[in-house]
Amino acid sequence: MNALVALCHFCELHGPRTLFCTEALHPPSPDPSSQAGAPVPGDRDRDGDREGEGLTMRANSSATQRGEMCEGCRSLPASHPGFVSIDDETGIRFLSHQHPRQPQLFSVVRQACVRSLSCEVCPGREGPIFFGDEQHGFVFSHTFFIKDSLARGFQRWYSIVMVAMDRIYLINSWPFLLRHLRLTIQSLQSTALKVFDSEQGVCPQRAVRMNSVFSPAVFPHQRSGNAARSLTSLTQHPSLWASLHSSFSWLLKACGSRLTEKLLEGAPTEDTLVLIERQTEQEEEMSCWEGAEGGGAKSQRHQSESGLGLDFLCEDAKLDELPGPKFRSLRHLRQVLGAADFRQLAWHVLMGNQVIWRGADPGLIQSAFTVLKSLLPVGCVRSVPYSAQYEEAYKCNFLGLSPDVPIPAHVSSSEFSVLVDVVLDRSCQAPAGGEDDIGSLYQLSISSANTQPTDRGPTLLNKLEVALSNENLSVDVVSHCLLCLKEEWMNKVKVLFKFSKVDGRGREDTQKVLALLGATGPSEEDNVRLLKYWMTGLSKTYKSHLMTAVRGGERSPSQ
């Protein structure tokens, strides 16, 4: 990630100052000419710089500025070479010193420091804020106070800033940066608070100041000359700067690797949009939980909600990690259940009914859910992989239960649910592991109160069964076939949503659109039910885009 992190401080004598800065130096290009001229982080004698002072001298060429360095403005001594960490995977070097090694970056960081501690202030003066422009870069800043028994108001003002030229990347990283910078800030504040309490216990400064004659001109000297105390003195942390170097280096590496660019052919799919929205919601909720009080309550709430909805997808890699026998694909599930039972189960999934699996093997049930989830858009999936109690259908449409959990009467008698009981066949002693062991190890029985025939439709299921029954098609080909079918019907969902929900057309016009979409015929009832259910899986981004476009179209004639 092309960014740098800096710790800034508002000095009572000299104003905003940069204390510590960590930047990432990417490895040189493989071109020999560029390698010859590439700067080496350890080369501090170049251009006649003195040993140990090269980084600061190049960035801060003014002798006057170097002279205006009090104890509170300085982090590392002039003779300190700084800190360097190397990422073995990428070859990136993370270099930390008081100032950036390049004069251009020094100016950018200096301006970010001044703005973060002066004009760009969030409500309460403590917390995150975002500012910047294309010329000087964009800044994520988090201001905070550190306790100091000798400071004005018994506290000093600091900020941690991340500077980058990519505005979108920095905004998308807001929840991640906020969560991890708060951990660093809380560690500094808690350490400084212990030092503050011990100093106040020895000599309470509030009483001393109340009994002394106050003079603004000599106020700094009235505190034994300690108007500018270093952060090391405030925290009594012997390896403070090395610790900050590790934290900032990890932050730059993790923030750069958590988001990657992908080449997309055309517009992103609805599944992609929903996944992005859910990831953003997760990060925002985690930030709120970590910032709230009452750790026990928030952890229990986080665990329960993550089990009810945040585990919406299980990758194939995770499927391979599950112990014991497991379903590998839709075709494998169809072979174990049989064609008739598989069609009944798939019909319930596509119609949006609650699918309940009850058994003693959580891995087998989770593998079944992973396979069945591929039939639906991501936005329609709400899964509880394994639970010790029944969860209502509005919370999840995929529910795994332990074998001793009873099914409520209103659920077992409902036509909007299907139950799959997985019972161990004790009469058979099958070898452990393997796909073919499921049919011999377990007896699977499907039950539902639904009386509607499932052999007519929907059309998507009819086409899918043709592909599954064709043994000449591999599992990968069938998966791509299902992906194309889902995209086709998701486009029909968008048309129907725009026509019926946004435009508010009548029933006759809607029927004409259904005929145009190819949703009429013998499977019309199931097709319409599928389309209406899949509307719930549309992303918030798409819905808001449609509503904005419609409102803009309504205003344009009057304008």
Short mmCIF file of N, CA and C in Angstrom, two decimals, residues 26-116:
data_model
loop_
_atom_site.label_atom_id
_atom_site.label_comp_id
_atom_site.label_asym_id
_atom_site.label_seq_id
_atom_site.Cartn_x
_atom_site.Cartn_y
_atom_site.Cartn_z
N HIS A 26 9.20 0.05 -1.48
CA HIS A 26 9.02 -1.10 -2.35
C HIS A 26 10.35 -1.48 -3.00
N PRO A 27 10.53 -2.76 -3.31
CA PRO A 27 11.78 -3.20 -3.92
C PRO A 27 11.98 -2.56 -5.28
N PRO A 28 13.22 -2.38 -5.71
CA PRO A 28 13.47 -1.71 -7.00
C PRO A 28 13.00 -2.55 -8.16
N SER A 29 12.82 -1.89 -9.27
CA SER A 29 12.39 -2.56 -10.50
C SER A 29 13.47 -3.52 -10.98
N PRO A 30 13.09 -4.61 -11.69
CA PRO A 30 14.10 -5.54 -12.21
C PRO A 30 14.99 -4.94 -13.28
N ASP A 31 14.64 -3.73 -13.79
CA ASP A 31 15.46 -3.09 -14.81
C ASP A 31 16.82 -2.73 -14.22
N PRO A 32 17.94 -3.14 -14.87
CA PRO A 32 19.27 -2.86 -14.29
C PRO A 32 19.53 -1.38 -14.07
N SER A 33 19.03 -0.54 -15.01
CA SER A 33 19.30 0.89 -14.85
C SER A 33 18.61 1.46 -13.62
N SER A 34 17.37 0.98 -13.36
CA SER A 34 16.65 1.47 -12.18
C SER A 34 17.24 0.91 -10.90
N GLN A 35 17.81 -0.32 -10.99
CA GLN A 35 18.44 -0.90 -9.79
C GLN A 35 19.68 -0.12 -9.40
N ALA A 36 20.41 0.38 -10.42
CA ALA A 36 21.64 1.09 -10.11
C ALA A 36 21.37 2.38 -9.36
N GLY A 37 20.25 3.04 -9.67
CA GLY A 37 19.94 4.30 -9.02
C GLY A 37 18.97 4.20 -7.88
N ALA A 38 18.61 2.98 -7.47
CA ALA A 38 17.61 2.82 -6.41
C ALA A 38 18.21 3.20 -5.07
N PRO A 39 17.54 3.99 -4.28
CA PRO A 39 18.05 4.36 -2.95
C PRO A 39 18.01 3.17 -2.00
N VAL A 40 19.02 3.02 -1.20
CA VAL A 40 19.11 1.95 -0.23
C VAL A 40 18.78 2.52 1.14
N PRO A 41 17.83 1.89 1.86
CA PRO A 41 17.43 2.45 3.16
C PRO A 41 18.57 2.60 4.13
N GLY A 42 19.57 1.72 4.06
CA GLY A 42 20.65 1.79 5.03
C GLY A 42 21.73 2.79 4.67
N ASP A 43 21.64 3.40 3.46
CA ASP A 43 22.67 4.32 3.01
C ASP A 43 22.40 5.71 3.58
N ARG A 44 23.01 5.98 4.72
CA ARG A 44 22.74 7.25 5.38
C ARG A 44 23.91 8.23 5.24
N ASP A 45 24.96 7.85 4.49
CA ASP A 45 26.09 8.76 4.30
C ASP A 45 26.04 9.44 2.94
N ARG A 46 25.01 9.16 2.14
CA ARG A 46 24.91 9.70 0.80
C ARG A 46 24.66 11.22 0.87
N ASP A 47 25.21 11.96 -0.13
CA ASP A 47 25.04 13.41 -0.23
C ASP A 47 25.70 14.13 0.94
N GLY A 48 26.67 13.47 1.57
CA GLY A 48 27.41 14.16 2.61
C GLY A 48 26.71 14.26 3.92
N ASP A 49 25.66 13.48 4.15
CA ASP A 49 24.95 13.53 5.42
C ASP A 49 25.78 12.87 6.51
N ARG A 50 25.64 13.35 7.71
CA ARG A 50 26.34 12.76 8.84
C ARG A 50 25.70 11.45 9.22
N GLU A 51 26.46 10.52 9.73
CA GLU A 51 25.97 9.21 10.14
C GLU A 51 24.90 9.37 11.21
N GLY A 52 23.73 8.69 10.97
CA GLY A 52 22.65 8.71 11.94
C GLY A 52 21.72 9.90 11.80
N GLU A 53 22.16 10.99 11.11
CA GLU A 53 21.31 12.15 10.99
C GLU A 53 20.82 12.36 9.56
N GLY A 54 21.17 11.42 8.66
CA GLY A 54 20.87 11.61 7.25
C GLY A 54 19.39 11.78 6.98
N LEU A 55 18.56 10.91 7.58
CA LEU A 55 17.12 10.95 7.29
C LEU A 55 16.53 12.29 7.73
N THR A 56 16.90 12.72 8.93
CA THR A 56 16.34 13.96 9.43
C THR A 56 16.91 15.16 8.69
N MET A 57 18.20 15.10 8.32
CA MET A 57 18.82 16.25 7.67
C MET A 57 18.22 16.48 6.29
N ARG A 58 18.02 15.40 5.51
CA ARG A 58 17.46 15.56 4.17
C ARG A 58 16.04 16.08 4.24
N ALA A 59 15.26 15.58 5.20
CA ALA A 59 13.87 16.00 5.28
C ALA A 59 13.72 17.38 5.90
N ASN A 60 14.64 17.72 6.79
CA ASN A 60 14.52 18.95 7.57
C ASN A 60 15.81 19.74 7.39
N SER A 61 15.94 20.38 6.25
CA SER A 61 17.21 20.99 5.90
C SER A 61 17.51 22.27 6.66
N SER A 62 16.54 22.85 7.27
CA SER A 62 16.73 24.13 7.96
C SER A 62 17.41 23.92 9.31
N ALA A 63 18.50 24.61 9.51
CA ALA A 63 19.19 24.51 10.80
C ALA A 63 18.35 25.10 11.93
N THR A 64 17.54 26.09 11.59
CA THR A 64 16.68 26.70 12.61
C THR A 64 15.67 25.69 13.13
N GLN A 65 15.07 24.92 12.20
CA GLN A 65 14.10 23.92 12.62
C GLN A 65 14.76 22.85 13.47
N ARG A 66 16.00 22.48 13.10
CA ARG A 66 16.68 21.46 13.90
C ARG A 66 16.98 21.99 15.30
N GLY A 67 17.17 23.29 15.41
CA GLY A 67 17.45 23.83 16.72
C GLY A 67 16.21 23.93 17.60
N GLU A 68 15.04 23.99 16.98
CA GLU A 68 13.81 24.11 17.74
C GLU A 68 13.25 22.74 18.07
N MET A 69 14.06 21.89 18.64
CA MET A 69 13.64 20.54 19.00
C MET A 69 13.78 20.38 20.51
N CYS A 70 12.63 20.41 21.21
CA CYS A 70 12.66 20.18 22.65
C CYS A 70 12.48 18.68 22.90
N GLU A 71 12.44 18.34 24.17
CA GLU A 71 12.31 16.92 24.52
C GLU A 71 10.98 16.35 24.04
N GLY A 72 9.93 17.16 24.09
CA GLY A 72 8.63 16.67 23.66
C GLY A 72 8.50 16.54 22.16
N CYS A 73 9.35 17.27 21.41
CA CYS A 73 9.28 17.22 19.94
C CYS A 73 10.15 16.12 19.35
N ARG A 74 10.98 15.49 20.15
CA ARG A 74 11.93 14.53 19.62
C ARG A 74 11.54 13.12 20.06
N SER A 75 11.62 12.19 19.14
CA SER A 75 11.36 10.79 19.47
C SER A 75 12.67 10.01 19.57
N LEU A 76 13.43 9.99 18.48
CA LEU A 76 14.70 9.28 18.46
C LEU A 76 15.85 10.27 18.52
N PRO A 77 16.92 9.94 19.20
CA PRO A 77 18.08 10.85 19.22
C PRO A 77 18.70 10.97 17.84
N ALA A 78 19.46 12.03 17.63
CA ALA A 78 20.05 12.29 16.32
C ALA A 78 20.96 11.17 15.86
N SER A 79 21.57 10.46 16.79
CA SER A 79 22.48 9.38 16.43
C SER A 79 21.79 8.05 16.17
N HIS A 80 20.48 8.00 16.38
CA HIS A 80 19.75 6.74 16.20
C HIS A 80 19.54 6.46 14.71
N PRO A 81 19.86 5.26 14.24
CA PRO A 81 19.72 4.97 12.80
C PRO A 81 18.29 4.72 12.35
N GLY A 82 17.35 4.61 13.27
CA GLY A 82 15.97 4.30 12.90
C GLY A 82 15.70 2.80 12.94
N PHE A 83 14.53 2.40 12.50
CA PHE A 83 14.12 1.00 12.51
C PHE A 83 13.78 0.56 11.09
N VAL A 84 14.17 -0.67 10.77
CA VAL A 84 13.89 -1.23 9.45
C VAL A 84 13.38 -2.65 9.62
N SER A 85 12.27 -2.96 8.98
CA SER A 85 11.74 -4.32 8.93
C SER A 85 11.53 -4.70 7.47
N ILE A 86 11.80 -5.96 7.14
CA ILE A 86 11.71 -6.43 5.76
C ILE A 86 10.66 -7.53 5.67
N ASP A 87 9.75 -7.38 4.74
CA ASP A 87 8.75 -8.41 4.47
C ASP A 87 9.36 -9.43 3.51
N ASP A 88 9.58 -10.65 4.00
CA ASP A 88 10.24 -11.66 3.17
C ASP A 88 9.40 -12.06 1.97
N GLU A 89 8.09 -11.95 2.06
CA GLU A 89 7.23 -12.38 0.95
C GLU A 89 7.29 -11.41 -0.22
N THR A 90 7.26 -10.12 0.06
CA THR A 90 7.19 -9.12 -1.01
C THR A 90 8.48 -8.34 -1.20
N GLY A 91 9.40 -8.41 -0.23
CA GLY A 91 10.62 -7.63 -0.32
C GLY A 91 10.45 -6.18 0.08
N ILE A 92 9.29 -5.81 0.58
CA ILE A 92 9.03 -4.43 0.98
C ILE A 92 9.73 -4.13 2.31
N ARG A 93 10.39 -2.98 2.38
CA ARG A 93 11.04 -2.56 3.62
C ARG A 93 10.19 -1.49 4.30
N PHE A 94 10.02 -1.66 5.59
CA PHE A 94 9.27 -0.69 6.40
C PHE A 94 10.28 0.07 7.25
N LEU A 95 10.41 1.35 6.94
CA LEU A 95 11.43 2.20 7.56
C LEU A 95 10.76 3.21 8.49
N SER A 96 11.27 3.32 9.72
CA SER A 96 10.72 4.25 10.70
C SER A 96 11.80 5.19 11.21
N HIS A 97 11.46 6.46 11.25
CA HIS A 97 12.32 7.48 11.84
C HIS A 97 11.43 8.64 12.24
N GLN A 98 12.04 9.73 12.70
CA GLN A 98 11.20 10.85 13.12
C GLN A 98 10.52 11.53 11.94
N HIS A 99 11.20 11.60 10.81
CA HIS A 99 10.66 12.26 9.63
C HIS A 99 10.82 11.35 8.41
N PRO A 100 10.01 11.55 7.37
CA PRO A 100 10.19 10.76 6.14
C PRO A 100 11.55 11.02 5.52
N ARG A 101 12.00 10.08 4.71
CA ARG A 101 13.33 10.18 4.11
C ARG A 101 13.34 11.08 2.88
N GLN A 102 12.17 11.41 2.31
CA GLN A 102 12.11 12.26 1.13
C GLN A 102 11.56 13.63 1.49
N PRO A 103 12.17 14.70 0.96
CA PRO A 103 11.69 16.05 1.29
C PRO A 103 10.24 16.29 0.88
N GLN A 104 9.81 15.69 -0.27
CA GLN A 104 8.42 15.88 -0.69
C GLN A 104 7.46 15.27 0.33
N LEU A 105 7.79 14.09 0.83
CA LEU A 105 6.94 13.46 1.82
C LEU A 105 6.97 14.22 3.14
N PHE A 106 8.11 14.81 3.45
CA PHE A 106 8.18 15.59 4.69
C PHE A 106 7.16 16.73 4.66
N SER A 107 7.04 17.40 3.52
CA SER A 107 6.08 18.49 3.40
C SER A 107 4.64 18.00 3.53
N VAL A 108 4.36 16.84 2.92
CA VAL A 108 3.01 16.29 2.99
C VAL A 108 2.66 15.88 4.42
N VAL A 109 3.59 15.20 5.09
CA VAL A 109 3.34 14.76 6.46
C VAL A 109 3.25 15.96 7.40
N ARG A 110 4.06 16.95 7.17
CA ARG A 110 4.03 18.15 8.01
C ARG A 110 2.67 18.83 7.92
N GLN A 111 2.13 18.95 6.70
CA GLN A 111 0.83 19.59 6.54
C GLN A 111 -0.28 18.75 7.18
N ALA A 112 -0.19 17.41 7.01
CA ALA A 112 -1.18 16.54 7.65
C ALA A 112 -1.12 16.65 9.16
N CYS A 113 0.09 16.77 9.70
CA CYS A 113 0.26 16.91 11.14
C CYS A 113 -0.39 18.20 11.65
N VAL A 114 -0.12 19.31 10.95
CA VAL A 114 -0.66 20.59 11.38
C VAL A 114 -2.19 20.60 11.31
N ARG A 115 -2.73 20.06 10.21
CA ARG A 115 -4.19 20.08 10.06
C ARG A 115 -4.88 19.15 11.05
N SER A 116 -4.25 18.00 11.34
CA SER A 116 -4.89 17.05 12.25
C SER A 116 -4.95 17.57 13.68
#
